[in-house]
CSV table of C-alpha atoms in Angstrom, one decimal:
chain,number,residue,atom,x,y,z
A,1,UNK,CA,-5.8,-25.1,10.5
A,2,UNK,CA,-9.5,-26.2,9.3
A,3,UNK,CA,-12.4,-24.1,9.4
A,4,UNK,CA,-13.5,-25.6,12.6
A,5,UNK,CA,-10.6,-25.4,14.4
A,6,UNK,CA,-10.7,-21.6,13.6
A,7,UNK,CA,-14.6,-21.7,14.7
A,8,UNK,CA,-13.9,-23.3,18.1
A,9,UNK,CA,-11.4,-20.3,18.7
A,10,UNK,CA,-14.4,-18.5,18.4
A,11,UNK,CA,-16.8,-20.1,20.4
A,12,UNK,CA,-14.7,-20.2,23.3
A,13,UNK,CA,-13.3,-17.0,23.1
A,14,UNK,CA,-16.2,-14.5,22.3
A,15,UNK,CA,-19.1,-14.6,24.7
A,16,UNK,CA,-21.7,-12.6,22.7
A,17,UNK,CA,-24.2,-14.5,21.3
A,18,UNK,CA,-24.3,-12.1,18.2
A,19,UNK,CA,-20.9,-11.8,17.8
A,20,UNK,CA,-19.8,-15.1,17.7
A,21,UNK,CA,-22.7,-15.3,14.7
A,22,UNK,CA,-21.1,-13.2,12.8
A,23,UNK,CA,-17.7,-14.0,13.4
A,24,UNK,CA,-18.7,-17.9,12.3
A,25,UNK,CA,-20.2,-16.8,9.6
A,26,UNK,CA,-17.5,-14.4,8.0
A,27,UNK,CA,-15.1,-17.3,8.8
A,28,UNK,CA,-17.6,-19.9,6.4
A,29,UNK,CA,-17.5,-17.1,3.7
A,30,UNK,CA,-13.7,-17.0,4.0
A,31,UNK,CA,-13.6,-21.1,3.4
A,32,UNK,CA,-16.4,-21.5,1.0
A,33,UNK,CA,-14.5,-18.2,-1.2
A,34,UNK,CA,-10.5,-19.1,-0.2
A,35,UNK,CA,-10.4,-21.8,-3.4
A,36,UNK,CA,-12.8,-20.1,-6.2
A,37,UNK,CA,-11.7,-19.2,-9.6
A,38,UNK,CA,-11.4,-15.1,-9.6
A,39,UNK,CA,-10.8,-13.1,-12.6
A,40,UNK,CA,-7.7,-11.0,-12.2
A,41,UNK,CA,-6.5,-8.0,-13.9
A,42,UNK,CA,-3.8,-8.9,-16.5
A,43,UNK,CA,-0.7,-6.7,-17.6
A,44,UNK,CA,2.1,-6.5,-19.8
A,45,UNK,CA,5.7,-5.2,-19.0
A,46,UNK,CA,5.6,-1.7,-19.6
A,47,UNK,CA,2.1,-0.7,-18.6
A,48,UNK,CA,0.9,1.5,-16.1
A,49,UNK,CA,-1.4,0.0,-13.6
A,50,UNK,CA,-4.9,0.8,-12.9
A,51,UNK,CA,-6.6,0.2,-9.8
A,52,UNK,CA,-10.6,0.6,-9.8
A,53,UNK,CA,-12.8,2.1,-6.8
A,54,UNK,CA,-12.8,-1.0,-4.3
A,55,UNK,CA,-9.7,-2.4,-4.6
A,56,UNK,CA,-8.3,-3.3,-1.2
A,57,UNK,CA,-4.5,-3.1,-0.9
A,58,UNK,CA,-2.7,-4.5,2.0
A,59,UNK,CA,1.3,-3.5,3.4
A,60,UNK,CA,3.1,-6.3,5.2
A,61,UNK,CA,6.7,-5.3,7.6
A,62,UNK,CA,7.6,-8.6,7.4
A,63,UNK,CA,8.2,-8.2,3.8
A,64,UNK,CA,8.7,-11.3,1.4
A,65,UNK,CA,8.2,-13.4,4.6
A,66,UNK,CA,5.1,-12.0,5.2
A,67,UNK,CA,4.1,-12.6,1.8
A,68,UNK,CA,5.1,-16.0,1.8
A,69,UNK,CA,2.8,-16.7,5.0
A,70,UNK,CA,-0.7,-14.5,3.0
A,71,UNK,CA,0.2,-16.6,-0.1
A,72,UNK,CA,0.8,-19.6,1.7
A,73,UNK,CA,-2.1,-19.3,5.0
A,74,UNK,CA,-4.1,-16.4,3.7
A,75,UNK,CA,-4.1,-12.9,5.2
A,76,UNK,CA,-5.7,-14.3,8.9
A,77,UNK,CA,-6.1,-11.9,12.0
A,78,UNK,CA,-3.9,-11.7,14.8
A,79,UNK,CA,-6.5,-13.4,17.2
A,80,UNK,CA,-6.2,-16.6,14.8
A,81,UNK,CA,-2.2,-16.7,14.4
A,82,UNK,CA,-0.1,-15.3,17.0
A,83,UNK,CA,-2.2,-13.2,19.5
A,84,UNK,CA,-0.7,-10.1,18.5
A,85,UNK,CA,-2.1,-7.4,20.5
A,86,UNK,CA,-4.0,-4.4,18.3
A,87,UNK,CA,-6.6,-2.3,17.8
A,88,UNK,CA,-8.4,-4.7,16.0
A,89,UNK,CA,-7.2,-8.1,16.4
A,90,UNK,CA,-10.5,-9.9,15.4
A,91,UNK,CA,-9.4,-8.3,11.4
A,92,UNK,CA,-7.2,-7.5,8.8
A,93,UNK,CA,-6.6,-4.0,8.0
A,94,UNK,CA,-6.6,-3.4,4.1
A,95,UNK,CA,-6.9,0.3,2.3
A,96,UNK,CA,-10.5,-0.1,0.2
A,97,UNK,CA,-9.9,2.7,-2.3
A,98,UNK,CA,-13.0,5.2,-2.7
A,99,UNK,CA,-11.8,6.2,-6.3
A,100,UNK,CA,-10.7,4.7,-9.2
A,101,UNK,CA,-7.1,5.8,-9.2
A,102,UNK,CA,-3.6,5.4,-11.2
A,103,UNK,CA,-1.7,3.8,-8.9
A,104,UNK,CA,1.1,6.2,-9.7
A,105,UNK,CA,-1.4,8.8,-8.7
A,106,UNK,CA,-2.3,7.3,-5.8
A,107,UNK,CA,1.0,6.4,-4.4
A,108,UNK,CA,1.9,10.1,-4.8
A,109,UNK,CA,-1.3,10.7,-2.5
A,110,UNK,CA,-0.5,8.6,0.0
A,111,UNK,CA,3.2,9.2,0.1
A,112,UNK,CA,2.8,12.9,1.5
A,113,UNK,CA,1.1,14.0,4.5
A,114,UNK,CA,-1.9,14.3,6.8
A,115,UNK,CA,-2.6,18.1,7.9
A,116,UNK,CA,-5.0,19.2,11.1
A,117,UNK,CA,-5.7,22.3,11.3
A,118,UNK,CA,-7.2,23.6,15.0
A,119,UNK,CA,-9.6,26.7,15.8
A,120,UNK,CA,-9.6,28.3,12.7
A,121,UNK,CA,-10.6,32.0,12.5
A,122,UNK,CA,-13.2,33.5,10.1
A,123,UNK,CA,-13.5,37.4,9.9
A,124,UNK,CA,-11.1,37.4,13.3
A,125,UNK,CA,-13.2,35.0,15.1
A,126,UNK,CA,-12.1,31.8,16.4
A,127,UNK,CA,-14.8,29.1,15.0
A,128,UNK,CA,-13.8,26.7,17.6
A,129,UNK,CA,-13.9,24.6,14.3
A,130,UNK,CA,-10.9,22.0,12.7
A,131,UNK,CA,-10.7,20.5,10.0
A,132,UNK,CA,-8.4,18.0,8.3
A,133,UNK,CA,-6.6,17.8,4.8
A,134,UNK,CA,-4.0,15.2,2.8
A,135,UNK,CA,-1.2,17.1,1.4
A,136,UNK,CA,0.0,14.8,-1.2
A,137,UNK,CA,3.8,13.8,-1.7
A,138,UNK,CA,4.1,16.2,-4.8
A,139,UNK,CA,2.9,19.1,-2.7
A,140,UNK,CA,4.8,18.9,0.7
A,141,UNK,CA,7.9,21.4,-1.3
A,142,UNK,CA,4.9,24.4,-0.7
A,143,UNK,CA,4.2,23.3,2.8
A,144,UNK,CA,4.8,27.3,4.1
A,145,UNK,CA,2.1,28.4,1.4
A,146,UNK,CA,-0.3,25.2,2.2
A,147,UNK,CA,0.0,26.1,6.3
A,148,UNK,CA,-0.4,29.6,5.8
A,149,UNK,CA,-3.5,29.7,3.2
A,150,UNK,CA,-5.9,28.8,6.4
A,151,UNK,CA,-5.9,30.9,9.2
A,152,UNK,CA,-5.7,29.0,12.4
A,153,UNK,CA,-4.5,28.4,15.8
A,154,UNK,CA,-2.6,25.7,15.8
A,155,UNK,CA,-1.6,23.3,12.6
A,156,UNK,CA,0.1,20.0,13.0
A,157,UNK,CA,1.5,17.2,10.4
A,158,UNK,CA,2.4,13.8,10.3
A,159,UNK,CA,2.6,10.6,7.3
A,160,UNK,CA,-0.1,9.3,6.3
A,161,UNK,CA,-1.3,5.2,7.3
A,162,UNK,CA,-0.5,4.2,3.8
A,163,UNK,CA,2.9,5.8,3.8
A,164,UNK,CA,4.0,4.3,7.1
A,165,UNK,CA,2.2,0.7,6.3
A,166,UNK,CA,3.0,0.5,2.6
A,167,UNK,CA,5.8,0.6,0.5
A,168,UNK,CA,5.8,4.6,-0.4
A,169,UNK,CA,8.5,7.2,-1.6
A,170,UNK,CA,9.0,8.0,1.9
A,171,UNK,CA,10.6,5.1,3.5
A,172,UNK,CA,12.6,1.7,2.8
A,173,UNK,CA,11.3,-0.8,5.6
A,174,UNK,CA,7.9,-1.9,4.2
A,175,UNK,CA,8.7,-3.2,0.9
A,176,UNK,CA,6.0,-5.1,-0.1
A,177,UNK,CA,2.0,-4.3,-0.8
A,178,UNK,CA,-0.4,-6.8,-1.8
A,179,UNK,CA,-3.1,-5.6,-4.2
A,180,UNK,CA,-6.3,-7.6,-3.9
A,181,UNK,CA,-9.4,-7.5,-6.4
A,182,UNK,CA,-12.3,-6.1,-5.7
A,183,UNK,CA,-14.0,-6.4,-8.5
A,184,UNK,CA,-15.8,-9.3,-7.6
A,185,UNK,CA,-18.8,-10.6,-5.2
A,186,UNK,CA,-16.7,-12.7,-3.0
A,187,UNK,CA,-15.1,-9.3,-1.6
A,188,UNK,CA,-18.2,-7.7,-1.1
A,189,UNK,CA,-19.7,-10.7,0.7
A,190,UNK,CA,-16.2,-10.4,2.9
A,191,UNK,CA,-16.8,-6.8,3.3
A,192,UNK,CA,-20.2,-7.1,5.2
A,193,UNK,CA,-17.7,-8.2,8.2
A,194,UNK,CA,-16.1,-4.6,8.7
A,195,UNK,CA,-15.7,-3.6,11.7
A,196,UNK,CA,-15.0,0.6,10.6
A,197,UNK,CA,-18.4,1.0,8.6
A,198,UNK,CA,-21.7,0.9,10.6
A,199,UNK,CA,-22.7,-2.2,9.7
A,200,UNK,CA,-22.3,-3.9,12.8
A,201,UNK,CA,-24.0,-2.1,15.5
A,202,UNK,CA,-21.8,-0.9,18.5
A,203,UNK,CA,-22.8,-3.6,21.0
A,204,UNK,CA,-22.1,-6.2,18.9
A,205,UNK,CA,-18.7,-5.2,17.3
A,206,UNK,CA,-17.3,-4.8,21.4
A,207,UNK,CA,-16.2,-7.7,21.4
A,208,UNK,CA,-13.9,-7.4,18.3
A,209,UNK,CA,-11.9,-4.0,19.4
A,210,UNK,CA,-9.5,-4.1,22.0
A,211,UNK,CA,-11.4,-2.7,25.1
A,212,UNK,CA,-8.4,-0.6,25.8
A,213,UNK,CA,-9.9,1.5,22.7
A,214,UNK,CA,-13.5,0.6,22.2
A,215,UNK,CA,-14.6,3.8,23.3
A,216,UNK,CA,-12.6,6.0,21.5
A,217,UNK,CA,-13.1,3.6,18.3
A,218,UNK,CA,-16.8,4.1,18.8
A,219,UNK,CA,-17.0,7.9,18.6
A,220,UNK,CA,-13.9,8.0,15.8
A,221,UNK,CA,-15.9,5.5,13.1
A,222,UNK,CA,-19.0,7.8,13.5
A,223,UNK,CA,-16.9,10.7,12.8
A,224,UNK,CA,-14.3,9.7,10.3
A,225,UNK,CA,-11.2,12.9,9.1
A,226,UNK,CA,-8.0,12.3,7.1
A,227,UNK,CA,-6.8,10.7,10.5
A,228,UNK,CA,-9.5,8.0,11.5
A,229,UNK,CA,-9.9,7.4,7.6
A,230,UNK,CA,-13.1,6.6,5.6
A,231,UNK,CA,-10.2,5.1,3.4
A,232,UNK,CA,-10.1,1.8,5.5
A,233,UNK,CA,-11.8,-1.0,6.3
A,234,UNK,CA,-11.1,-4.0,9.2
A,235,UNK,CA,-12.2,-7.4,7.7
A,236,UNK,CA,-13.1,-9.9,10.6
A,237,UNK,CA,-11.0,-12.9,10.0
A,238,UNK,CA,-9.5,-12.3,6.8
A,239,UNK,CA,-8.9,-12.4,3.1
A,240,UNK,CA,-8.4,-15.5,1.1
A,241,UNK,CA,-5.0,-15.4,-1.4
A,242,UNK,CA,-6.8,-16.2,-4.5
A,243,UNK,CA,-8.2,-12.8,-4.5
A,244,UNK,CA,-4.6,-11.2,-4.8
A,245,UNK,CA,-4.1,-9.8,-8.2
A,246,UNK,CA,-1.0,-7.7,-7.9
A,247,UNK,CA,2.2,-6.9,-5.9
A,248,UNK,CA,3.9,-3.3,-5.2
A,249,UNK,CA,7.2,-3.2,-4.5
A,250,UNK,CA,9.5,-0.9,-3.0
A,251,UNK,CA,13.1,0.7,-4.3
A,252,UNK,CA,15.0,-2.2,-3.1
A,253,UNK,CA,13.0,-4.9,-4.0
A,254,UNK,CA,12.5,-3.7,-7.4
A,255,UNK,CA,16.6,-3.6,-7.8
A,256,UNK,CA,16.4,-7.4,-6.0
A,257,UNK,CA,16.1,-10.0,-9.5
A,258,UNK,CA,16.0,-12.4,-7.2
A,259,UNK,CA,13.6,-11.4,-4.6
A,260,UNK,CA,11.4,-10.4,-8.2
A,261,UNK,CA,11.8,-14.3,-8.9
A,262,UNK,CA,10.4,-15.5,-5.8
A,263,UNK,CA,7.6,-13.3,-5.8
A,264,UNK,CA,6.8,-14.4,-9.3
A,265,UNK,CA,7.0,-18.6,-8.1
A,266,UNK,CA,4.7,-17.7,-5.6
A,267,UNK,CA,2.2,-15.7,-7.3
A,268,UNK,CA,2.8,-17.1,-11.4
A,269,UNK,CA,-0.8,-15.1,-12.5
A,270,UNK,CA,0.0,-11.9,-10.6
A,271,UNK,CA,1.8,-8.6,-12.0
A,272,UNK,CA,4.8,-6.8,-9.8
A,273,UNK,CA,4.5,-3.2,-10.3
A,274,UNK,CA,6.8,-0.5,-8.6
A,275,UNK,CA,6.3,3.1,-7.1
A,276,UNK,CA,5.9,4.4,-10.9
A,277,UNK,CA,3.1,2.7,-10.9
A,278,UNK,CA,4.4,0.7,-13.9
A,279,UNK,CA,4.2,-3.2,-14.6
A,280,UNK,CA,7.9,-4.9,-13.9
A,281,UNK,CA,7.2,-8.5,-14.1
């Protein structure tokens, strides 16, 4: 579709005067951006992958289909393609890294778990307090000594988001993750459309939430924890392909020569790196 195809979605879709503004407007940024030169990161085989603070990385289930559609359409919301019901249907989910990390590093983060810990004691008195922790993938072997080092009434644990919805050294079905540049003024133009930081006031952003969760989406992105992360962001409308420097694969994939050759045809100037963190193709 053309940019005003995907504007007259908008306008007869979203009633709020101010939202449709900004929605219109993030979509023009997309358009004007989607076919601009961007500097990528270059790597040789054999080296180990850096990603910088900002770096938005993005896990797709339907694999090297799903790539084939970002490559070929750009990574569009749900509201634009197929009505896919979400949280956040009006954006893209992307994790926008608050560190500069190895990636090897930070796939072992993400790979292990997210801990809660309720009513913790101090001096034999129950705080009423909780607080949350990431246990990373390297770490979960000492999980009696991690539980037991806060004293508490209740502890639960569960995967993290990025080891669910990227390819991680848990699981097998989400094979491919889509590393975009950040480095670079287009993305922070783009960024000024998400929905998770406080940018867009809470009347305005009503309209972009499903109203099944608005109120509970309000309250969560004032008071982000290891679950409601300040590790995400939700990009109204989208990211343009162009900005995609890199792709992670998973264990199969990086077995799959031919899989790694179609990758490579559809993304020539991009690197494939595994879950070593270390440049394949």
């Amino acid at each position: 579709m053309k940019m005003n195809d995907y504007i007259n979605i908008v306008k007869k879709n979203i009633k709020n005067d101010n939202s449709q503004i900004i929605m219109i407007n993030q979509i023009k940024r997309y358009f004007d951006y989607k076919d601009r030169h961007i500097d990528l990161k270059k790597y040789e085989i054999g080296d180990e992958v850096f990603l910088n603070k900002g770096t938005l990385l993005h896990g797709t289930y339907k694999n090297l289909d799903g790539l084939k559609e970002i490559v070929n359409n750009g990574l569009i919301s749900s509201w634009f393609i197929d009505g896919r019901l979400s949280k956040y249907p009006s954006s893209v989910g992307v994790w926008n890294l608050k560190h500069d990390y190895k990636l090897s590093e930070y796939i072992n983060f993400y790979s292990g778990g997210t801990i809660f810990y309720a009513g913790i004691f101090e001096n034999g008195v129950d705080t009423q307090k909780n607080k949350t922790a990431i246990i990373p993938y390297d770490e979960m072997n000492n999980i009696i000594d991690i539980t037991t080092s806060v004293n508490c009434h209740m502890w639960t644990l569960e995967q993290t988001k990025e080891a669910r919805f990227m390819p991680s050294l848990v699981q097998n079905n989400v094979q491919i993750g889509i590393i975009f540049n950040g480095q670079n003024d287009e993305v922070r133009e783009l960024l000024k459309g998400d929905i998770l930081s406080n940018s867009i006031n809470d009347e305005d952003v009503k309209e972009f939430v499903n109203s099944n969760y608005y109120e509970k989406f309000i309250r969560d992105r004032k008071n982000k924890d290891d679950f409601f992360t300040d590790r995400e962001s939700a990009i109204l409308f989208g990211l343009p392909s162009n900005l995609i420097e890199g792709i992670l694969v998973g264990r199969k994939y990086e077995k799959d020569n031919q899989i790694l050759k179609e990758i490579k045809s559809l993304l020539p100037d991009c690197y494939i790196c595994n879950l070593d963190g270390i440049v394949i193709a």
